[in-house]
XYZ file of C-alpha atoms in Angstrom:
393
model
C 21.418 -8.326 -63.191
C 19.190 -5.707 -62.620
C 19.526 -2.776 -65.009
C 20.464 -0.239 -61.845
C 23.386 -2.968 -61.219
C 24.020 -2.936 -64.665
C 24.915 0.603 -64.987
C 26.752 1.033 -61.388
C 29.023 -1.230 -63.014
C 29.589 0.286 -66.408
C 30.269 3.851 -64.581
C 32.498 1.933 -61.930
C 34.447 0.852 -64.743
C 35.444 4.160 -65.897
C 38.679 5.677 -64.065
C 37.299 8.626 -63.207
C 40.069 10.157 -60.828
C 39.484 13.981 -59.593
C 38.995 15.649 -61.814
C 38.819 13.150 -64.363
C 35.341 12.181 -65.238
C 36.240 9.740 -68.523
C 32.863 9.788 -70.138
C 30.537 8.794 -66.812
C 29.025 12.055 -67.982
C 28.052 11.095 -71.594
C 26.802 7.745 -70.469
C 24.792 9.270 -68.090
C 23.657 12.109 -70.664
C 22.461 9.242 -73.113
C 20.434 7.715 -70.714
C 18.559 10.978 -69.828
C 18.636 12.193 -73.856
C 16.112 9.327 -74.598
C 14.017 10.513 -71.571
C 13.467 14.123 -72.849
C 16.240 16.087 -70.485
C 17.478 18.683 -71.688
C 21.142 18.026 -71.408
C 24.193 20.273 -70.961
C 28.101 19.681 -70.064
C 29.780 23.324 -68.323
C 33.696 22.665 -68.351
C 35.249 24.827 -65.899
C 39.312 24.984 -64.932
C 42.391 25.602 -66.039
C 42.946 22.854 -69.330
C 45.260 20.380 -67.306
C 43.199 19.867 -64.385
C 39.866 20.597 -66.949
C 36.512 19.878 -64.851
C 33.199 18.175 -66.170
C 29.775 19.582 -64.634
C 26.408 18.242 -66.412
C 22.956 20.093 -66.173
C 19.563 18.807 -66.945
C 16.363 18.950 -66.903
C 12.916 17.709 -67.559
C 10.517 20.165 -67.895
C 10.261 23.870 -68.652
C 11.287 25.354 -64.880
C 7.419 26.043 -64.473
C 6.529 23.369 -61.954
C 8.397 22.432 -58.661
C 11.774 20.607 -59.496
C 13.919 17.658 -57.776
C 17.548 17.593 -58.705
C 19.357 14.425 -57.762
C 23.424 16.104 -57.577
C 25.898 13.836 -57.372
C 29.786 13.375 -58.118
C 31.125 10.791 -61.041
C 35.196 11.590 -59.804
C 36.332 9.060 -57.137
C 39.393 9.426 -54.812
C 42.685 7.670 -56.117
C 43.308 4.518 -55.461
C 46.011 4.137 -52.902
C 48.275 0.904 -54.198
C 47.026 -0.753 -56.384
C 49.042 -4.089 -54.993
C 46.736 -3.370 -51.478
C 43.524 -4.714 -53.587
C 41.547 -7.608 -53.452
C 40.790 -7.058 -57.300
C 41.472 -3.755 -60.127
C 39.008 -1.298 -58.948
C 38.074 -0.177 -61.706
C 37.256 -3.565 -63.283
C 33.699 -4.475 -61.013
C 33.845 -7.492 -58.750
C 31.232 -9.570 -56.958
C 32.415 -11.383 -53.802
C 30.436 -12.666 -50.768
C 27.357 -10.432 -52.180
C 28.734 -6.849 -52.655
C 30.175 -5.121 -55.558
C 33.502 -4.571 -55.152
C 35.363 -1.145 -57.408
C 36.411 2.204 -56.741
C 33.325 4.573 -56.324
C 31.449 1.334 -55.770
C 29.947 3.301 -52.684
C 30.580 7.085 -53.647
C 28.706 7.360 -55.235
C 28.098 5.383 -58.860
C 25.448 3.256 -57.191
C 23.575 5.964 -56.177
C 24.159 8.123 -59.342
C 23.144 4.776 -61.308
C 20.043 4.828 -59.095
C 18.851 7.561 -59.801
C 18.714 7.877 -63.842
C 16.988 4.029 -63.543
C 14.481 5.703 -60.960
C 13.381 8.277 -63.340
C 13.703 5.812 -66.180
C 10.681 4.194 -64.266
C 8.749 6.760 -62.694
C 8.632 8.365 -66.133
C 7.396 5.365 -68.129
C 5.013 5.408 -65.692
C 3.716 8.605 -65.931
C 5.107 10.587 -68.641
C 3.571 14.128 -68.004
C 4.917 14.606 -64.311
C 3.647 17.783 -62.267
C 6.981 17.983 -61.251
C 10.268 19.010 -63.561
C 13.350 16.933 -62.916
C 16.928 17.408 -63.215
C 20.419 16.151 -62.662
C 23.580 18.048 -61.719
C 26.404 16.301 -61.374
C 30.037 17.471 -61.238
C 33.727 15.898 -61.279
C 35.084 18.229 -58.926
C 33.614 16.599 -55.587
C 36.307 15.317 -53.907
C 39.011 17.868 -54.887
C 39.051 21.486 -54.420
C 35.610 21.428 -55.792
C 35.884 25.181 -56.884
C 34.806 24.607 -60.863
C 32.151 22.099 -59.539
C 28.539 22.345 -59.028
C 29.513 25.682 -57.225
C 30.587 27.262 -60.969
C 26.976 25.422 -62.230
C 25.159 26.697 -59.496
C 25.727 30.192 -60.040
C 25.566 29.793 -63.604
C 21.524 28.664 -62.413
C 21.561 31.732 -60.331
C 21.952 33.688 -63.220
C 19.886 31.861 -65.082
C 17.605 32.342 -63.274
C 16.118 28.374 -63.133
C 13.759 27.231 -60.584
C 15.187 24.809 -57.976
C 12.432 23.822 -55.171
C 14.604 20.285 -53.879
C 17.658 18.056 -53.956
C 19.082 14.884 -53.094
C 22.737 14.719 -52.945
C 23.358 10.897 -53.502
C 26.351 10.883 -50.740
C 26.370 7.887 -48.574
C 25.027 8.591 -46.261
C 23.279 4.699 -44.859
C 25.193 3.286 -41.334
C 24.606 -0.708 -42.203
C 21.375 -0.357 -44.274
C 20.567 1.882 -47.285
C 17.662 4.430 -45.840
C 18.402 4.082 -42.174
C 19.777 7.681 -42.183
C 19.889 10.527 -44.054
C 21.641 13.864 -43.781
C 19.324 16.935 -43.597
C 22.281 19.130 -43.104
C 25.962 19.749 -42.485
C 27.823 21.853 -40.576
C 30.810 25.202 -42.110
C 33.432 24.066 -42.475
C 36.462 27.190 -41.860
C 40.299 27.237 -41.697
C 42.491 29.631 -39.588
C 46.450 29.523 -40.421
C 47.792 31.273 -38.034
C 51.100 32.574 -38.333
C 53.526 33.717 -35.481
C 56.391 36.180 -35.498
C 59.160 35.660 -33.113
C 62.759 36.085 -33.294
C 65.482 33.758 -34.237
C 68.066 33.279 -31.699
C 70.151 30.898 -30.136
C 68.786 28.876 -27.429
C 71.274 29.452 -25.079
C 71.090 33.488 -25.455
C 66.339 33.691 -25.092
C 66.971 36.608 -24.178
C 68.206 37.490 -27.377
C 64.946 36.257 -29.270
C 61.568 36.110 -29.067
C 60.428 32.830 -28.983
C 56.990 32.432 -30.774
C 55.863 29.021 -30.260
C 55.961 30.628 -26.556
C 53.755 33.551 -27.738
C 51.186 31.323 -28.957
C 50.968 28.705 -26.571
C 48.531 30.809 -24.028
C 46.807 31.763 -26.945
C 46.353 28.197 -28.478
C 45.419 26.330 -24.832
C 42.510 29.333 -24.868
C 41.229 28.890 -28.253
C 41.253 24.451 -27.935
C 39.203 25.163 -24.763
C 36.414 27.634 -25.209
C 32.976 26.590 -25.636
C 32.058 28.019 -29.414
C 28.236 27.625 -28.480
C 26.301 24.394 -27.391
C 24.633 23.565 -31.021
C 21.350 22.750 -31.122
C 18.311 19.904 -31.651
C 20.101 18.887 -35.002
C 24.304 20.179 -34.756
C 26.270 19.215 -32.178
C 28.187 21.979 -30.383
C 30.872 23.828 -32.824
C 34.201 22.436 -32.277
C 37.521 23.964 -32.947
C 40.696 21.314 -33.854
C 43.977 22.398 -34.303
C 45.412 19.426 -37.392
C 48.851 21.167 -37.682
C 51.517 23.598 -36.206
C 54.885 23.867 -38.058
C 57.864 25.743 -36.219
C 61.554 25.521 -35.808
C 64.127 25.095 -38.138
C 65.112 21.495 -37.217
C 68.033 21.784 -35.295
C 68.033 21.420 -31.680
C 69.839 24.832 -30.510
C 68.006 27.075 -32.655
C 64.952 29.171 -31.474
C 62.488 29.694 -34.347
C 61.444 32.970 -35.314
C 58.095 32.138 -36.695
C 54.921 29.294 -35.943
C 52.187 28.515 -38.146
C 49.380 27.382 -36.318
C 46.574 25.229 -39.077
C 42.947 24.570 -37.649
C 39.848 24.568 -38.558
C 36.480 24.569 -37.063
C 32.679 22.828 -37.560
C 30.626 24.810 -36.848
C 26.380 24.364 -36.647
C 23.365 26.997 -37.420
C 24.406 28.825 -34.348
C 26.982 30.086 -34.480
C 28.931 32.059 -37.913
C 32.229 32.204 -39.773
C 32.383 36.180 -38.947
C 31.649 35.659 -35.817
C 33.660 33.073 -35.090
C 36.828 34.598 -36.610
C 36.144 38.116 -34.022
C 35.920 35.876 -31.365
C 39.434 34.420 -32.248
C 41.093 37.551 -33.482
C 40.048 38.651 -29.746
C 41.188 35.379 -27.457
C 44.357 36.211 -29.421
C 44.866 39.798 -28.077
C 43.340 38.675 -24.618
C 47.052 36.539 -23.871
C 49.218 39.141 -25.514
C 49.147 38.942 -29.512
C 47.832 42.064 -31.794
C 47.461 41.557 -35.372
C 50.115 42.989 -37.916
C 52.980 43.233 -35.342
C 52.462 39.390 -33.725
C 50.844 37.815 -35.814
C 49.084 36.705 -39.640
C 45.779 35.222 -39.732
C 44.774 34.105 -42.785
C 40.837 32.977 -43.094
C 39.348 29.865 -45.897
C 35.442 29.348 -45.395
C 34.555 26.587 -47.285
C 31.230 26.395 -46.500
C 28.625 27.773 -44.217
C 25.731 25.242 -42.890
C 22.724 24.484 -44.026
C 19.425 22.626 -42.604
C 16.188 20.970 -44.522
C 14.430 21.296 -41.434
C 10.952 17.984 -41.157
C 8.701 19.523 -43.964
C 7.821 18.959 -48.031
C 11.195 17.473 -48.858
C 12.694 15.569 -45.626
C 8.746 14.054 -45.440
C 8.848 12.748 -48.664
C 11.955 10.887 -47.875
C 11.096 9.119 -44.652
C 7.692 7.829 -46.124
C 9.902 6.937 -49.351
C 12.210 4.833 -46.927
C 9.097 3.752 -44.667
C 7.662 2.482 -47.632
C 10.342 0.833 -49.368
C 12.018 -0.842 -46.480
C 10.405 -0.498 -43.526
C 12.463 2.073 -41.229
C 12.505 4.890 -39.872
C 15.016 6.723 -41.195
C 17.420 9.076 -38.888
C 18.099 12.146 -39.544
C 21.991 13.885 -39.037
C 24.186 16.251 -39.804
C 27.250 14.887 -38.849
C 30.702 13.941 -40.732
C 32.168 16.193 -43.201
C 31.165 18.421 -45.807
C 29.592 17.911 -48.905
C 28.420 20.122 -52.642
C 25.119 20.053 -50.404
C 26.489 23.268 -49.320
C 26.570 24.937 -52.453
C 23.044 24.080 -53.351
C 21.651 25.277 -50.672
C 22.197 28.628 -50.964
C 20.189 28.251 -54.276
C 17.781 25.494 -53.218
C 15.690 25.633 -50.213
C 15.377 22.328 -49.548
C 18.511 19.583 -49.575
C 19.477 16.230 -48.193
C 21.444 13.376 -48.902
C 20.803 9.927 -49.024
C 22.665 7.212 -50.326
C 23.783 3.640 -49.394
C 26.027 2.760 -46.602
C 29.679 4.354 -46.383
C 31.402 1.969 -44.244
C 34.352 1.348 -47.206
C 34.318 4.710 -48.285
C 38.062 5.962 -49.493
C 39.033 2.286 -48.221
C 41.065 -0.083 -49.837
C 38.378 -3.198 -51.263
C 35.393 -0.257 -51.385
C 32.522 -1.950 -51.994
C 28.646 -1.619 -51.612
C 26.060 -4.871 -50.499
C 24.139 -5.605 -54.111
C 21.065 -6.476 -51.527
C 20.961 -2.549 -50.579
C 20.963 -1.778 -54.524
C 17.429 -1.990 -55.408
C 16.176 -0.458 -52.541
C 17.678 2.716 -53.132
C 16.643 3.375 -56.432
C 13.256 2.148 -55.468
C 13.606 4.586 -52.312
C 14.867 7.305 -55.204
C 11.025 6.455 -57.164
C 9.183 6.727 -54.764
C 10.091 10.125 -53.209
C 9.630 10.973 -57.526
C 5.680 9.579 -56.929
C 5.317 11.776 -53.025
C 6.206 14.467 -54.791
C 4.581 14.965 -57.804
C 1.185 13.161 -55.824
C 1.672 16.048 -53.525
C 2.015 18.531 -56.060
C -0.843 17.250 -58.287
C -3.239 17.714 -55.739
C -1.498 21.200 -55.051
C -0.577 21.185 -51.123
C 3.340 21.554 -51.865
C 4.350 25.127 -51.406
C 7.676 25.666 -51.542
């Protein structure tokens, strides 16, 4: 059993259902302390759902800095009876390691730690700083986790140059896909106002569903942008519609429509909001008088084009696996959206994601060491470039 596998199992054995950390960060901090990292715990949030964050750094901030970022919290297990084995007892079957967090993302965390151990053993005084940013609030609301740490780092003026987030990005084999960006997410809650009444007397009422329908059709049919070389076109999707009293003979007084944009760097939250308001007006709906609209910006898009970090990661994957990795911005959001606001180059690299959040989540044991070796090779590549003074972060 390798050091990476042992640490992965130790992390899986801790039932760190969001926002609980259950000592995962302490276990990691103990390993990092022995390597000379200065480890700091930043807690945030109300007492009943306290979030634990770890910031650890080796170096004084005068050299280019690579951050390993990730989360120790996992999603709930679902019905335990549906699992073939206890989700918090690491189990091996058919060459796979089973347990909640096996893929998302305790394998990545273990691989990052062991990669640093191997790298620093070979290079005790590296020409780069190394840091870890870990949270127990990624699978939850994400309001007291990475975003809080990033705010603190900004206030301190910490130097941040590159970041690898350990999200499970691969498809078939570790390294076949990395995320060099993510789309932004913008949600809206549209409440269209009507007048409740008897369905047999529509002239005495005002049906908000009928009022909203033309505008909703226009929003669904709109082309928001064409995307670009890295991003698909911005999408608009309705997630919920709530209207009516439950009775078949009552015209409702309001209808509430929840929708979401996943948007590329070709659009901005402000521009999307303005266009929605304009489309509503074109279809006879005026703000305040006819509707209310609440917006929630979940995150802005970010993009790291080919350059220092992407090239170092590509070379590391090629050397370790022989794969030519695919750059992608698909999928949901990650804490990379917060880190990208304070760190100029952010990518995501982790194991295959086919079983994340599922019953019997697992990772192929054969994928674990290549991931650790790839992380170590990235450290080596960046250190080589830094020592040759070829890097301008």
